[in-house]
C-alpha positions in Angstrom: 39.0 -24.0 -14.2 40.2 -21.4 -11.6 38.9 -18.6 -14.0 35.7 -20.4 -14.4 35.3 -20.6 -10.4 36.3 -17.1 -9.9 33.6 -16.0 -12.4 31.0 -18.1 -10.6 32.1 -16.7 -7.4 31.8 -12.9 -8.7 28.8 -13.7 -10.1 27.1 -15.0 -6.9 28.5 -12.1 -4.9 26.6 -9.7 -7.4 23.4 -11.5 -7.1 23.5 -11.7 -3.5 24.3 -8.0 -3.3 21.6 -7.2 -5.6 19.0 -9.2 -3.7 19.7 -7.5 -0.7 19.0 -4.3 -1.9 15.5 -5.1 -2.5 12.7 -4.1 -0.1 9.1 -4.4 0.6 7.1 -1.3 0.7 3.7 -1.3 2.1 0.7 1.2 1.3 -1.8 2.1 3.6 -4.8 4.5 4.1 -4.5 6.1 7.4 -7.4 8.0 9.4 -5.7 10.9 11.1 -8.7 12.8 11.6 -10.8 12.7 15.2 -13.9 11.0 13.6 -14.4 7.9 11.6 -14.2 8.0 8.0 -16.0 5.6 5.3 -13.5 4.2 2.6 -14.3 2.5 -0.4 -11.6 1.4 -3.2 -11.8 -0.6 -6.4 -8.6 -2.3 -7.5 -7.5 -4.0 -10.4 -5.0 -7.2 -9.9 -1.8 -6.6 -11.8 1.7 -8.0 -11.3 2.9 -4.4 -10.2 1.2 -4.1 -6.7 0.0 -7.2 -4.7 -3.5 -6.8 -3.4 -4.0 -9.2 -0.7 -6.8 -9.7 1.6 -7.0 -6.3 3.3 -6.3 -5.7 7.0 -7.1 -3.2 9.8 -4.4 -1.9 12.0 -4.0 0.8 14.7 -1.6 3.3 14.1 0.8 5.2 16.5 3.5 8.0 16.0 6.0 5.3 15.5 4.5 2.4 13.9 1.4 0.5 12.5 0.1 -2.4 14.7 -2.1 -5.2 13.3 -5.8 -5.1 15.0 -7.1 -8.3 13.7 -10.0 -8.3 16.1 -11.7 -5.6 14.3 -11.7 -7.0 10.9 -15.8 -7.5 10.8 -15.9 -3.7 10.0 -14.1 -4.6 6.7 -15.9 -5.8 3.5 -14.0 -7.3 0.7 -15.8 -8.5 -2.5 -13.0 -10.4 -4.2 -14.9 -11.0 -7.6 -15.7 -7.2 -7.9 -12.4 -6.3 -6.7 -14.2 -4.0 -4.3 -13.2 -3.1 -0.5 -15.3 -0.9 1.8 -14.4 -0.5 5.5 -15.2 2.5 8.2 -11.6 3.6 9.6 -12.0 4.7 13.2 -9.3 7.5 14.1 -5.7 6.1 14.5 -6.6 3.3 12.2 -5.4 2.1 8.9 -6.0 -0.4 6.2 -3.4 -1.8 4.4 -4.2 -1.8 0.7 -1.2 -3.6 -1.0 2.4 -3.9 -1.1 5.4 -3.9 -3.6 9.0 -3.9 -3.8 11.3 -1.0 -4.1 8.6 1.2 -4.3 9.0 5.4 -4.6 6.8 8.0 -5.2 9.6 9.6 -7.0 9.8 7.1 -9.7 7.3 7.7 -12.6 7.2 4.1 -13.4 6.2 3.1 -9.9 3.5 6.1 -9.9 2.1 4.5 -13.2 1.9 1.4 -11.5 0.3 2.6 -8.6 -2.2 4.3 -10.9 -3.1 1.2 -13.0 -3.8 -0.9 -9.9 -6.3 1.6 -8.4 -9.4 2.5 -10.2 -10.7 4.9 -7.6 -10.2 5.4 -3.6 -13.5 7.1 -2.2 -13.4 8.7 1.2 -16.3 10.0 3.1 -15.9 12.4 6.1 -19.1 13.3 7.2 -21.2 14.5 4.6 -18.2 15.3 2.2 -17.3 12.5 -0.1 -13.9 12.9 -2.0 -12.9 10.3 -5.0 -9.7 9.9 -5.8 -8.9 8.1 -9.4 -5.6 5.9 -10.0 -3.7 8.6 -11.7 -4.2 11.3 -8.7 -3.3 8.8 -6.0 0.4 9.5 -5.9 -0.3 13.3 -5.5 -2.0 12.5 -1.9 0.3 10.1 -0.9 3.3 10.5 1.4 6.4 8.4 2.2 6.9 7.6 6.0 10.0 5.4 5.2 11.1 3.1 2.4 8.6 0.3 3.6 5.5 2.5 4.3 3.8 5.0 1.8 0.3 6.1 3.2 -2.6 8.3 2.2 -3.5 10.1 5.4 -7.0 11.5 5.7 -7.5 14.2 8.0 -10.3 16.7 8.3 
């Protein structure tokens, strides 16, 4: 009986420590330029990266803050999985979240690629289209909770 209780206790401790090591990573497109940029992206719904209703945020050096007042600048066609918006300077759009994500992990990068068909960025007259398999090359890790695709001119 005591041996069974100690096994249960050990399993409990292992599960608590395993759970506490998980973290959520949020993915953003951030406009670090001095001009507005037009963003369009098409995503695929998979179990890997949660694509919730996109939200716009303001950006400072130390954090990303919610600016829900500006959500009218965002067009989300749920049936087509298409999002369009204009990002003002120092603004960001939250494009998804996942757990324990790392740009150094090949499986995480493959899952990122499978979630996004493309991201199109228009700065002035210049249009750049990044396809899913290329995204990780242009993204950077701020910390384990934040990964960004920074747009600068």
